[in-house]
mmCIF file of C-alpha atoms and ligand atoms in Angstrom:
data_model
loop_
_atom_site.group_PDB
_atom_site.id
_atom_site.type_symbol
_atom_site.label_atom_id
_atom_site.label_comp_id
_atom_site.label_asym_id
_atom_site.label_seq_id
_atom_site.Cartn_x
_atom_site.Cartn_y
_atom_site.Cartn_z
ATOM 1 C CA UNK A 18 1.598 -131.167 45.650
ATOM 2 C CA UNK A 19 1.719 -132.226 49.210
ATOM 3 C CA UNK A 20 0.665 -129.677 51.864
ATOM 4 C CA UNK A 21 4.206 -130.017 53.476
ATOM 5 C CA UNK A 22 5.889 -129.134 49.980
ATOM 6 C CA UNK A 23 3.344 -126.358 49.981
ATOM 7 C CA UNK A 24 4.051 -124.541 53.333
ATOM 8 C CA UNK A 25 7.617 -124.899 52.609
ATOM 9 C CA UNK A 26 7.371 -123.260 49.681
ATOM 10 C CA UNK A 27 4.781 -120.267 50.897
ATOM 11 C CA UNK A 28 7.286 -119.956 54.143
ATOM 12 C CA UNK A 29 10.021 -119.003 51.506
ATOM 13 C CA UNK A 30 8.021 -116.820 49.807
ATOM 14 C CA UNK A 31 7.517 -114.679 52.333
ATOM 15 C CA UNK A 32 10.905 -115.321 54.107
ATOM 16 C CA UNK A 33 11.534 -113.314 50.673
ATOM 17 C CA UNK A 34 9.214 -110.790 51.050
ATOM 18 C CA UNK A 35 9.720 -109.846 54.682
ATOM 19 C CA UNK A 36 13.280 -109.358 53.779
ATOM 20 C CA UNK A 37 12.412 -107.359 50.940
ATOM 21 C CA UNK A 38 10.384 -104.592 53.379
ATOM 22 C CA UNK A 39 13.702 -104.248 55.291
ATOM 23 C CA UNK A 40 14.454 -101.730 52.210
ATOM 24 C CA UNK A 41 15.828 -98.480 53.505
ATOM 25 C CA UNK A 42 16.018 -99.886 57.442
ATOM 26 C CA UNK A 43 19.805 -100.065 56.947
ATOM 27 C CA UNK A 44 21.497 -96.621 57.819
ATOM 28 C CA UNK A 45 24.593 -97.881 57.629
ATOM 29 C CA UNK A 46 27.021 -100.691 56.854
ATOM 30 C CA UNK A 47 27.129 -102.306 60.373
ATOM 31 C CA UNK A 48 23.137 -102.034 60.525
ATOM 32 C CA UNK A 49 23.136 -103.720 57.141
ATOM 33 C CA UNK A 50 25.411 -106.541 57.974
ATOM 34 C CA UNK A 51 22.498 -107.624 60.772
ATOM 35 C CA UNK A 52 20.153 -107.827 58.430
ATOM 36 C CA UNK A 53 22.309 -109.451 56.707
ATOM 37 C CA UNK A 54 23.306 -111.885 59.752
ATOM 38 C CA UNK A 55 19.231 -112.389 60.414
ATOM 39 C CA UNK A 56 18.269 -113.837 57.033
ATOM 40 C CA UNK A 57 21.616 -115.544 55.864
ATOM 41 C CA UNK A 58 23.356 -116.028 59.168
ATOM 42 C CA UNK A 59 24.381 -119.687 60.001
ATOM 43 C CA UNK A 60 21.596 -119.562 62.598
ATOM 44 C CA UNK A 61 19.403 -117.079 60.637
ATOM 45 C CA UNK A 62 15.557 -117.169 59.252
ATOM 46 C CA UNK A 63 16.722 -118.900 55.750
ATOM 47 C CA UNK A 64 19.058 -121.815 57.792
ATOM 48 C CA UNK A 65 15.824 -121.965 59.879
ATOM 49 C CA UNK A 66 13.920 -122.590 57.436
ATOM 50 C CA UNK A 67 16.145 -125.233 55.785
ATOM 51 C CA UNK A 68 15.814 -126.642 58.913
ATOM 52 C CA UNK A 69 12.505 -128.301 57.671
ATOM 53 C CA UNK A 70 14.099 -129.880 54.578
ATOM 54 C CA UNK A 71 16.168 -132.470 55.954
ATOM 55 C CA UNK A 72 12.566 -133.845 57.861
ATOM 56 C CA UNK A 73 11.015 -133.772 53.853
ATOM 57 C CA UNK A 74 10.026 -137.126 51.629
ATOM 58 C CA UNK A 75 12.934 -137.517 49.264
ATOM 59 C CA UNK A 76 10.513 -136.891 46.027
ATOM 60 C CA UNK A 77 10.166 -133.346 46.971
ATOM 61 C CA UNK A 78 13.311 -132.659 48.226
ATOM 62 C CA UNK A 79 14.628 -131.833 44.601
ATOM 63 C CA UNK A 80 12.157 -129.493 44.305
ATOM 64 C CA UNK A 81 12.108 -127.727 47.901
ATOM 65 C CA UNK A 82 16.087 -127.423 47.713
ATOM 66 C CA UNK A 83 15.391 -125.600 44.494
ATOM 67 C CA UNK A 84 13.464 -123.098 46.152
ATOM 68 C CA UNK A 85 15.172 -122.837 48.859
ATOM 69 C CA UNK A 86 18.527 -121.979 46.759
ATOM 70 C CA UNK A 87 16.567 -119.508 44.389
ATOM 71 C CA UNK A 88 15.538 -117.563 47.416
ATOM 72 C CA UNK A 89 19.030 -117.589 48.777
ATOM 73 C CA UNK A 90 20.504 -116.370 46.269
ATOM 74 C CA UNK A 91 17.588 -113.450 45.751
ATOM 75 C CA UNK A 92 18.151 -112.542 49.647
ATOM 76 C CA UNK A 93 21.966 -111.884 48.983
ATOM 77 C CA UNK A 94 21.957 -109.756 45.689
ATOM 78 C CA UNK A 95 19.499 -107.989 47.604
ATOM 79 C CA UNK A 96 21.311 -107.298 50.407
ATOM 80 C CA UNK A 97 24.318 -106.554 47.884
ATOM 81 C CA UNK A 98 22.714 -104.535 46.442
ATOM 82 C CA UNK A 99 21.655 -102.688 49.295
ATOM 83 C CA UNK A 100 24.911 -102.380 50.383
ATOM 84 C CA UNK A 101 26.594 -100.721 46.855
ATOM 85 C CA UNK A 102 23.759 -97.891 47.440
ATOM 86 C CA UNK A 103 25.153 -97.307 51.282
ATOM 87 C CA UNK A 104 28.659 -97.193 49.823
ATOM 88 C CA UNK A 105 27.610 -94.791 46.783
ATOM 89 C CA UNK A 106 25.817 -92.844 49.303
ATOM 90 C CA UNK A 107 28.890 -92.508 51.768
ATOM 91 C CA UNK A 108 31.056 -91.601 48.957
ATOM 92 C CA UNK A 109 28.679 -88.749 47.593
ATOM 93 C CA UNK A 110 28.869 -87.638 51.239
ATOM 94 C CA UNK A 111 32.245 -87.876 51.286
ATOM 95 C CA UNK A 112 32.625 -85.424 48.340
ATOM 96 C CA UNK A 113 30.414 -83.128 49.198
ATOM 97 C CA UNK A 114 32.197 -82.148 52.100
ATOM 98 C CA UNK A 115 35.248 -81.078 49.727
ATOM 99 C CA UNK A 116 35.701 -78.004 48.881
ATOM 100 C CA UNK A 117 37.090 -77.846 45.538
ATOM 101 C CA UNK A 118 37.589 -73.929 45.925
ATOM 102 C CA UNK A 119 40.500 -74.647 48.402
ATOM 103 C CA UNK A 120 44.026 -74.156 47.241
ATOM 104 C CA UNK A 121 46.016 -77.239 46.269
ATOM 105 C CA UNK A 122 49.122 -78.598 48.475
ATOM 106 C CA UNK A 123 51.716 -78.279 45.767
ATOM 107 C CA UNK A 124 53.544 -81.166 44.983
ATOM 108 C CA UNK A 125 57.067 -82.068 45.807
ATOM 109 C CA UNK A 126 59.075 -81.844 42.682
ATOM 110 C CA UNK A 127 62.394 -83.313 42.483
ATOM 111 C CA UNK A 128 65.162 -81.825 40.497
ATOM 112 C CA UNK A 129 68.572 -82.716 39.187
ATOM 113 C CA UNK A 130 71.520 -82.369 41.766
ATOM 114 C CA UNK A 131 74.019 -79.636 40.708
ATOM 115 C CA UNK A 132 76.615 -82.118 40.564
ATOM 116 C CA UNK A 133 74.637 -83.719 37.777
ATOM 117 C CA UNK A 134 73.686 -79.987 35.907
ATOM 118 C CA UNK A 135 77.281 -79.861 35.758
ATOM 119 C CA UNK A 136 78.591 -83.095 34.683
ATOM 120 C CA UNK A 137 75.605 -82.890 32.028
ATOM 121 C CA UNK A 138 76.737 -79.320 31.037
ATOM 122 C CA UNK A 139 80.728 -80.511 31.108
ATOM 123 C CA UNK A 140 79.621 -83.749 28.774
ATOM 124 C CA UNK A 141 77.538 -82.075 26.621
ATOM 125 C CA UNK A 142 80.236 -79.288 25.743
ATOM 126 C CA UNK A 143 82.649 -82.116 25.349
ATOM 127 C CA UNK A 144 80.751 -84.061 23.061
ATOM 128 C CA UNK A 145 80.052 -80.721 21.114
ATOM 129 C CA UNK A 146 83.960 -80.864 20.440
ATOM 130 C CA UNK A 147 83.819 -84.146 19.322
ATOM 131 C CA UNK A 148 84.565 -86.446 22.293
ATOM 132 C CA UNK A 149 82.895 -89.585 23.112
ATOM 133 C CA UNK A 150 81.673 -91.106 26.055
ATOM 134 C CA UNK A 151 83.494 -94.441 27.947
ATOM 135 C CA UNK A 152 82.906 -95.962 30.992
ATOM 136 C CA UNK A 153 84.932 -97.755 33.375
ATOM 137 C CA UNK A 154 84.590 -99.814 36.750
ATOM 138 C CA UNK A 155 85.222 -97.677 40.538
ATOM 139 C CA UNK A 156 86.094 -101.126 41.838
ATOM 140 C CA UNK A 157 89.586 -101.377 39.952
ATOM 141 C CA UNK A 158 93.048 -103.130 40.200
ATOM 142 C CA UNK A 159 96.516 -101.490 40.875
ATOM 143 C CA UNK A 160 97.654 -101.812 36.965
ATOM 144 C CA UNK A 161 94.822 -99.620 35.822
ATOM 145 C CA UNK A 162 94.990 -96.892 38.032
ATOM 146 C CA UNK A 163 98.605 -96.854 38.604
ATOM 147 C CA UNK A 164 101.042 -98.918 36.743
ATOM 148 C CA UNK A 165 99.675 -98.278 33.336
ATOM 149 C CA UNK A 166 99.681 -94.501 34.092
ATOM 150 C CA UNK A 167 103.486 -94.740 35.079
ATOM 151 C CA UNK A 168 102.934 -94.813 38.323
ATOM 152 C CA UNK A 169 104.965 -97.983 39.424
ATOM 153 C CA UNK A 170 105.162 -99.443 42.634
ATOM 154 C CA UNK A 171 106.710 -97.417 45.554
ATOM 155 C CA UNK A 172 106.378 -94.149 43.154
ATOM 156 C CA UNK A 173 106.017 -91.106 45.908
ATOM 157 C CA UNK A 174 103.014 -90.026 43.434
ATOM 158 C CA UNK A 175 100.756 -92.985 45.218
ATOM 159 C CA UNK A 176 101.070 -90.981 48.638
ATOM 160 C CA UNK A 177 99.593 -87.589 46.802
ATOM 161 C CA UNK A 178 96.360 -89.948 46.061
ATOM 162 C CA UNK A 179 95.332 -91.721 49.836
ATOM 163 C CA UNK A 180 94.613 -94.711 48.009
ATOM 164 C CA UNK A 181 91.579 -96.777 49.360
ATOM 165 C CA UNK A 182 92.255 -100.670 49.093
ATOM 166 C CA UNK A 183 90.041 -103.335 48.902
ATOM 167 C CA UNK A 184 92.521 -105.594 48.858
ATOM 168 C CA UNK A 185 96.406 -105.458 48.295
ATOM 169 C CA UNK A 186 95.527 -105.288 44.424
ATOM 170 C CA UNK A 187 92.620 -103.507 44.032
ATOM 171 C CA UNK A 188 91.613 -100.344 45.081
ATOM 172 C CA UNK A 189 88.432 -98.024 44.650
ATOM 173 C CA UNK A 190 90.226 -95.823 42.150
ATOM 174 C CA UNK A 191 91.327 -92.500 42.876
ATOM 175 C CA UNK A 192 90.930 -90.927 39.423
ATOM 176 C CA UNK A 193 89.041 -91.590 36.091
ATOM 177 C CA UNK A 194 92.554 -91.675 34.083
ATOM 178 C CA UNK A 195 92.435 -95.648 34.540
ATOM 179 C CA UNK A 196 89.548 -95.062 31.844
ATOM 180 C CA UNK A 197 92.022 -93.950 29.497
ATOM 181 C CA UNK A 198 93.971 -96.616 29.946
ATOM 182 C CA UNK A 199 91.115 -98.895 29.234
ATOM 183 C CA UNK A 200 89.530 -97.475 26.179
ATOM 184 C CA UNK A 201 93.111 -97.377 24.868
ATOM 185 C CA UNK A 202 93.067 -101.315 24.960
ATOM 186 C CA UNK A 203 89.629 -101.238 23.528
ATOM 187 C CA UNK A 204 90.125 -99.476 20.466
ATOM 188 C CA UNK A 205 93.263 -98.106 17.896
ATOM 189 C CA UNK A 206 93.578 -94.663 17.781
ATOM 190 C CA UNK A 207 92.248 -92.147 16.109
ATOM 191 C CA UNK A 208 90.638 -92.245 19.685
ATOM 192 C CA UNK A 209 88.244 -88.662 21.904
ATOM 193 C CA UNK A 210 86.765 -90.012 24.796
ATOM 194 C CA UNK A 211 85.721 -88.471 27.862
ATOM 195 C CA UNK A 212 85.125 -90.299 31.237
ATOM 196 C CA UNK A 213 83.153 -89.057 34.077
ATOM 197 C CA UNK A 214 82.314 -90.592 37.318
ATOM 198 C CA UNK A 215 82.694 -91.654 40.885
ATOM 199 C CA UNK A 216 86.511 -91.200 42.794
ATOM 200 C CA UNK A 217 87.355 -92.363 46.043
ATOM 201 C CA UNK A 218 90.216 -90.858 48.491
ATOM 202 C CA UNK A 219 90.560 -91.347 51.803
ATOM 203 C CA UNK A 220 90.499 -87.447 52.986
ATOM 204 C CA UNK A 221 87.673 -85.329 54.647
ATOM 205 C CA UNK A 222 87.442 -82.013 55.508
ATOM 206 C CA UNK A 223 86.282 -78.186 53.803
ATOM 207 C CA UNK A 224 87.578 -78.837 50.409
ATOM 208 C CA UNK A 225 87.599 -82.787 50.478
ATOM 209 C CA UNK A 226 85.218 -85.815 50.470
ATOM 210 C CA UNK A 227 86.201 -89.213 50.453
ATOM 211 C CA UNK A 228 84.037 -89.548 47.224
ATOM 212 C CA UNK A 229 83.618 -86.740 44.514
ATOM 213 C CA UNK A 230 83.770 -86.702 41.117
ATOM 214 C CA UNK A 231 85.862 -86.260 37.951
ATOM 215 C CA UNK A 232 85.894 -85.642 34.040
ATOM 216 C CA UNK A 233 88.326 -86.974 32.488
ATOM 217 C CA UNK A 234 89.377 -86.407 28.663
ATOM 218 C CA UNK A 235 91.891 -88.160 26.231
ATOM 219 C CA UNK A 236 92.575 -88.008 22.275
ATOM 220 C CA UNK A 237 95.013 -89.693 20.630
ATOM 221 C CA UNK A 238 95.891 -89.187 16.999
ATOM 222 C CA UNK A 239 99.048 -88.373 14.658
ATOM 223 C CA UNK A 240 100.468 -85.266 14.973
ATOM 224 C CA UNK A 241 98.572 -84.248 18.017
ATOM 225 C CA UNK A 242 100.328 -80.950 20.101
ATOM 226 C CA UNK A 243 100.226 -79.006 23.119
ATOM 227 C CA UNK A 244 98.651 -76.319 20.966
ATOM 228 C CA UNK A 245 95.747 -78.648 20.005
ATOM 229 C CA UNK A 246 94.923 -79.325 23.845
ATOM 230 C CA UNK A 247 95.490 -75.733 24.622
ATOM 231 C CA UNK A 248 92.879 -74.550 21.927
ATOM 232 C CA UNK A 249 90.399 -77.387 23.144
ATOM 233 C CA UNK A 250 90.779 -76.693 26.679
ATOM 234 C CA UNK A 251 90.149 -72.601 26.332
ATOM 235 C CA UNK A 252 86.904 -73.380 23.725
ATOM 236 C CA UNK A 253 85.793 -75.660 26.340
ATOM 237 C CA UNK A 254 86.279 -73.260 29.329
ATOM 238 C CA UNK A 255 84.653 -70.363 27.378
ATOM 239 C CA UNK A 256 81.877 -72.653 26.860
ATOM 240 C CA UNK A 257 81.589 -73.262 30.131
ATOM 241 C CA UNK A 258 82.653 -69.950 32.243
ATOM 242 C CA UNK A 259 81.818 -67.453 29.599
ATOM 243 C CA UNK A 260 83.402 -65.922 26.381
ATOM 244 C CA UNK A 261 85.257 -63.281 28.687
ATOM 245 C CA UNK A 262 87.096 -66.056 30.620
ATOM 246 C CA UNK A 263 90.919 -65.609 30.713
ATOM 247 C CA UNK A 264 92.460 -69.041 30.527
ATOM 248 C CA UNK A 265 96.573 -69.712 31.245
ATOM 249 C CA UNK A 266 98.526 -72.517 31.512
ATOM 250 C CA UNK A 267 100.892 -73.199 34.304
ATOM 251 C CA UNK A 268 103.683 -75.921 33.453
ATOM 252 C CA UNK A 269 103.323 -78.733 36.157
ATOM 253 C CA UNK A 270 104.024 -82.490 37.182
ATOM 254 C CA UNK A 271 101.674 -85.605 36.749
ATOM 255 C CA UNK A 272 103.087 -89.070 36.161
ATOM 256 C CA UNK A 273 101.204 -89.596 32.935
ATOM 257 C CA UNK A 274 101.910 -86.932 30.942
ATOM 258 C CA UNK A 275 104.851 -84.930 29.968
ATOM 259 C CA UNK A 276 104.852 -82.258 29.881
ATOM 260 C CA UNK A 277 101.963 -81.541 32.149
ATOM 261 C CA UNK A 278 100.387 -78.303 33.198
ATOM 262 C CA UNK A 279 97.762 -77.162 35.675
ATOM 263 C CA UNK A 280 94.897 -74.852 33.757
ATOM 264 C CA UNK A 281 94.210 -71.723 35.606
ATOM 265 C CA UNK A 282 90.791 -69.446 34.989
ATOM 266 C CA UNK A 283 90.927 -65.860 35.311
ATOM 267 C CA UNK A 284 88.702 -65.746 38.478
ATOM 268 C CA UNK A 285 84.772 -66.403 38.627
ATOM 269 C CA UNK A 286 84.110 -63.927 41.867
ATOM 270 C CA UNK A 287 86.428 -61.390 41.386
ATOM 271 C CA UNK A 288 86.784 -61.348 37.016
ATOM 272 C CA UNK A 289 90.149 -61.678 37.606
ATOM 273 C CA UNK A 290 90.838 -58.079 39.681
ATOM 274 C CA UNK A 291 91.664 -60.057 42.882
ATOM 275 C CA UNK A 292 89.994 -58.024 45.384
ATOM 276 C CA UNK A 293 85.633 -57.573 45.301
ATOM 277 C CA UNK A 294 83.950 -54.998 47.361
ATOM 278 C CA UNK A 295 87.133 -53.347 48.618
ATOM 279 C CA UNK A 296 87.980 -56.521 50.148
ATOM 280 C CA UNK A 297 90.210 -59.133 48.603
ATOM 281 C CA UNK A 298 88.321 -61.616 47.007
ATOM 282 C CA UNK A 299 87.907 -64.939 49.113
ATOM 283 C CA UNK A 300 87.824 -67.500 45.791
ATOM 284 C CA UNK A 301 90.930 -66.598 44.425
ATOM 285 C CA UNK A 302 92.591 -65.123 47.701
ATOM 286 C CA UNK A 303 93.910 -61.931 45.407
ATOM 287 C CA UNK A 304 95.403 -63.890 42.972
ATOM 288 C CA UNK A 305 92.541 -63.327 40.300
ATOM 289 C CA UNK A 306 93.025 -66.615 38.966
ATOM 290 C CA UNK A 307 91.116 -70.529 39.747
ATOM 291 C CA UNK A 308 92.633 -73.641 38.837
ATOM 292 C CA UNK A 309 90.461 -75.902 37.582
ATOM 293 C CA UNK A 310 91.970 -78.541 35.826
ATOM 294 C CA UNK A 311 95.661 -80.967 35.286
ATOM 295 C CA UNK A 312 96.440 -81.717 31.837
ATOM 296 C CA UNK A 313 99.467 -82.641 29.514
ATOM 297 C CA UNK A 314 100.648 -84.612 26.915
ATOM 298 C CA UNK A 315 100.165 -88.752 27.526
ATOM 299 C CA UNK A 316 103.794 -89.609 28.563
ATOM 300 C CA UNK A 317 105.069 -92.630 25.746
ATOM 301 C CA UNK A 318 104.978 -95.049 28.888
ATOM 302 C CA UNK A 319 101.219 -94.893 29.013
ATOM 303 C CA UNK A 320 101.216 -95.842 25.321
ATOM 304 C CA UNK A 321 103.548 -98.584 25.718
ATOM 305 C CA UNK A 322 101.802 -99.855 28.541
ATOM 306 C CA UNK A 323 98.461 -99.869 26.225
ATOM 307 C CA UNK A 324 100.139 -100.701 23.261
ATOM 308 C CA UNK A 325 100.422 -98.008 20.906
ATOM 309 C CA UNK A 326 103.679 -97.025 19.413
ATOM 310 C CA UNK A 327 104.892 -93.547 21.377
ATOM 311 C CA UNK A 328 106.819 -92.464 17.489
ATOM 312 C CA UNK A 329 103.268 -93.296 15.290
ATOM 313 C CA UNK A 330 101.077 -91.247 18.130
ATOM 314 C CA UNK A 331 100.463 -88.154 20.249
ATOM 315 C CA UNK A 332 97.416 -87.769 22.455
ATOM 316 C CA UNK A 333 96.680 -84.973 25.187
ATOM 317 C CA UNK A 334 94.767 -86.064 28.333
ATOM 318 C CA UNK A 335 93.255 -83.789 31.064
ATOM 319 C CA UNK A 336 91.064 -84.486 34.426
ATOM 320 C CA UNK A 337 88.862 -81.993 35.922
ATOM 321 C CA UNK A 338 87.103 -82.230 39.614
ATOM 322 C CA UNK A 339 83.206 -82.094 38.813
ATOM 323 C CA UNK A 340 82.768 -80.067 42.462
ATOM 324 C CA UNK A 341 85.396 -77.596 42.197
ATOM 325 C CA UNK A 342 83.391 -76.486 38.830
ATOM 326 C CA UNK A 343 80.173 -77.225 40.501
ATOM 327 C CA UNK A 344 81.539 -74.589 43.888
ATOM 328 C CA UNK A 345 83.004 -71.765 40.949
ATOM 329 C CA UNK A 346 80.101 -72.223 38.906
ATOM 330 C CA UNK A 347 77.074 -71.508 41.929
ATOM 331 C CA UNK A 348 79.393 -69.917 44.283
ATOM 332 C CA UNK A 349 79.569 -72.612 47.196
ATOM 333 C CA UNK A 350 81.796 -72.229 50.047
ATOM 334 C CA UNK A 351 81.950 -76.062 51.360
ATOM 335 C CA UNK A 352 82.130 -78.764 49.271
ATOM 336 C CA UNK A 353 80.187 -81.044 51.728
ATOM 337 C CA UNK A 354 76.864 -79.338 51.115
ATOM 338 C CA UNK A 355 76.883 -81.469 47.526
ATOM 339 C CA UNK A 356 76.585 -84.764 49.737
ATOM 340 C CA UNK A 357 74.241 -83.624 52.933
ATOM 341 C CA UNK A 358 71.458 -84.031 50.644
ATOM 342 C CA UNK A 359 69.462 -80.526 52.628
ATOM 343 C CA UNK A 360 66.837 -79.908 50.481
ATOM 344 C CA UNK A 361 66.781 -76.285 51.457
ATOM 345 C CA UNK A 362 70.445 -76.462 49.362
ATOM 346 C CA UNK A 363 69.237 -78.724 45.947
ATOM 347 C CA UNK A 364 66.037 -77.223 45.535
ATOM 348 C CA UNK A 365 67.777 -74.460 44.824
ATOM 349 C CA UNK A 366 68.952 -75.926 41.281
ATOM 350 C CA UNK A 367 65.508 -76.607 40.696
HETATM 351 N N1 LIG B 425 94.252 -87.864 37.425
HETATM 352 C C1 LIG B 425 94.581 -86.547 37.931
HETATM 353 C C2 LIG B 425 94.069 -86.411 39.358
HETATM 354 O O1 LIG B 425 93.249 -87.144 39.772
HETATM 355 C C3 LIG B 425 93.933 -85.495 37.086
HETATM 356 C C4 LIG B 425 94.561 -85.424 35.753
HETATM 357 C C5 LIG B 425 95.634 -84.611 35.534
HETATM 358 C C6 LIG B 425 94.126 -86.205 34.719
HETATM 359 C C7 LIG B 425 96.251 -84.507 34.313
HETATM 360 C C8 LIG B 425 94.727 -86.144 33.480
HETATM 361 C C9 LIG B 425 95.820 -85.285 33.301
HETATM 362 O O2 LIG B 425 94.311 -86.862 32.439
HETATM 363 O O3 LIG B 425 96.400 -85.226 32.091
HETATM 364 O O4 LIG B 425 94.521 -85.541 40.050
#
């Protein structure tokens, strides 16, 4: 071996072992990166020493790049290695400073809004009685939430709703009863369905939002009577207000269904006396009694418009506001709380 092969070789060597003594001279991560920088730097002590190869007779370069790579790569796992021990070392620092004594910082947990307890609870009662669920779109035309439902064109019942239109044939519906409609279409009776979701009205103020939300129910059959949706309708409110709930009918007037009547519940606050705390009672203004739902008989138009024969089948259909029950239910004055999203109001249903 030539000398010049020789001192190449010895000069890595203890390139190697100089950088090996730098154990432990690294405090931190910035000191270790210059040591880092002085051996295997661009313009450190291993590039230095390189320097020497390009000068070399070829037949020993093969052999003097060798070297010169094996030491390389012995200098940087080194150094690697260095560094994991610095980062281990920070970390165990780290920890030891915590103090796992200290109470925890509890945890944000979300919880359902009470507009959703409620629909859940309405559904789940309804479903109980045998109803099934059905969908429908809030983007809908004017035959679906009006015509079908014998409401025609220029009918005064269109003012009662403060329609939103998208366009001058479709509208963000006002009720769920264009779900009836649909699943009517979908299927031949024997038919239970129940249809909750979004409703749009253009109105805002205590008692009204321009989007709330509704429950609406429908079963068709033969020989279905009043005195079928009267016996659903008081299970169902029992269910939902409590055994003791007094439940009356009051005869009244909606397009698609005849006869109609609003349902009354003997009142939540008060239990029906009309006055609470020597005062009179600020739900039911004295009366004792709530409304809290339309319902009636599907007028024979609807079922023509669907295409069931009005002499073959009967059906009773009612809709119920999803807020009004959610305000009777928890006692809420202002219907606008449900949308303000406070947290200080829905962790409260929590
Ligand atoms: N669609 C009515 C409304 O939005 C509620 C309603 C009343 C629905 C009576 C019905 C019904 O199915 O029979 O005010």
């Amino acid at each position: 071996m030539s000398d010049e092969l020789k001192t190449f070789l010895e000069g890595l060597d203890s390139l190697a072992r100089e950088c090996e003594a730098c154990k432990g001279q690294a405090a931190s991560l910035n000191e270790l990166e210059e040591i880092r920088v002085e051996y295997l730097g661009r313009k450190g002590k291993l590039a230095k020493s390189m320097g020497a190869l390009g000068k070399m007779p070829n037949e020993h370069k093969p052999e003097a790049g060798r070297k010169a790579n094996e030491v390389k790569q012995f200098l940087t796992s080194l150094i690697d290695g260095w560094q994991a021990e610095l980062v281990r070392a920070q970390d165990e620092a780290r920890l030891s400073r915590f103090d796992p004594s200290m109470p925890g910082r509890k945890p944000w947990a979300g919880s359902l809004h009470p507009v959703t307890l409620v629909m859940d609870e309405i559904s789940e009662i309804l479903v109980g009685l045998g109803f099934e669920h059905a969908t429908g779109p809030e983007v809908e035309n004017d035959w679906h939430n009006f015509e079908a439902l014998n409401i025609p064109p220029e009918h005064p019942a269109r003012d009662m709703q403060d329609t939103l239109y998208v366009s001058e044939n479709i509208v963000l519906r006002t009720h769920t009863s264009p779900v009836q409609v649909r699943s009517m279409l979908g299927k031949k009776p024997p038919l239970a369905v129940i249809c909750p979701g979004k409703v749009y009205r253009r109105d805002s103020d205590l008692t009204h939002t321009p989007m709330f939300h509704q429950i609406e129910g429908l079963l068709v059959d033969h020989e279905v009577s009043m005195s079928d949706l009267r016996g659903t309708l008081t299970a169902f409110v029992r269910q939902l207000f409590g055994k003791k709930t007094e439940v009356r009918f009051r005869p009244s007037f909606f397009p698609f269904t005849e006869p109609s009547a609003e349902v009354d519940i003997s009142c939540v606050m008060c239990g029906g006396k009309g006055h609470k705390d020597g005062s009179t009672c600020r739900v039911c203004k004295g009366t004792g009694w709530v409304e809290i739902l339309g319902c009636g008989m599907v007028d024979p138009n609807v079922f023509k418009s669907v295409g069931y024969d009005p002499e073959v089948y009967t059906g009773f259909a009612f809709g119920l506001g999803v807020e009004r029950v959610a305000m009777l239910k928890y006692g809420i004055g202002d219907l606008r709380m449900f949308f303000e999203n406070d947290v200080r109001f829905l962790e409260q249903f929590a």
